[in-house]
């Protein structure tokens, strides 16, 4: 099996006609991504700092189920904006099933999982 074929026999996304190399080792998806660099993996870290690479889908999104299988309880992701140091949330699609890539792509960032904080309500 070649590097460009998945175990299911399907071609990898970067072999599709609408995906082209951009010269820096990344791929640009022409249709549906508005020129966002294509990444095969997203680097995600938990609160202890241990990082894991999670695979993206063929449309350059990250399935919420992929995130949650590696980081149980995760409800989203965030990363540090290099321009101002503020944390920035990763957008989720309208169905709540996919995390959308930042405008400049997934590369060169370490994402952190976001979990709901447990809220304890005390009734007096």
PDB file of N, CA and C in Angstrom, residues 61 64 111-112:
ATOM      1  N   UNK A  61     -10.869  19.502   8.651  1.00  0.00           N
ATOM      2  CA  UNK A  61     -11.461  19.749   9.961  1.00  0.00           C
ATOM      3  C   UNK A  61     -11.021  18.634  10.901  1.00  0.00           C
ATOM      4  N   UNK A  64     -14.943  16.134  16.327  1.00  0.00           N
ATOM      5  CA  UNK A  64     -15.061  16.240  17.777  1.00  0.00           C
ATOM      6  C   UNK A  64     -14.861  14.863  18.417  1.00  0.00           C
ATOM      7  N   UNK A 111      -2.418  23.269  20.339  1.00  0.00           N
ATOM      8  CA  UNK A 111      -3.776  23.480  20.815  1.00  0.00           C
ATOM      9  C   UNK A 111      -3.934  22.815  22.171  1.00  0.00           C
ATOM     10  N   UNK A 112      -4.813  23.353  22.984  1.00  0.00           N
ATOM     11  CA  UNK A 112      -5.115  22.776  24.293  1.00  0.00           C
ATOM     12  C   UNK A 112      -6.573  22.359  24.305  1.00  0.00           C
TER      13      UNK A 112
END
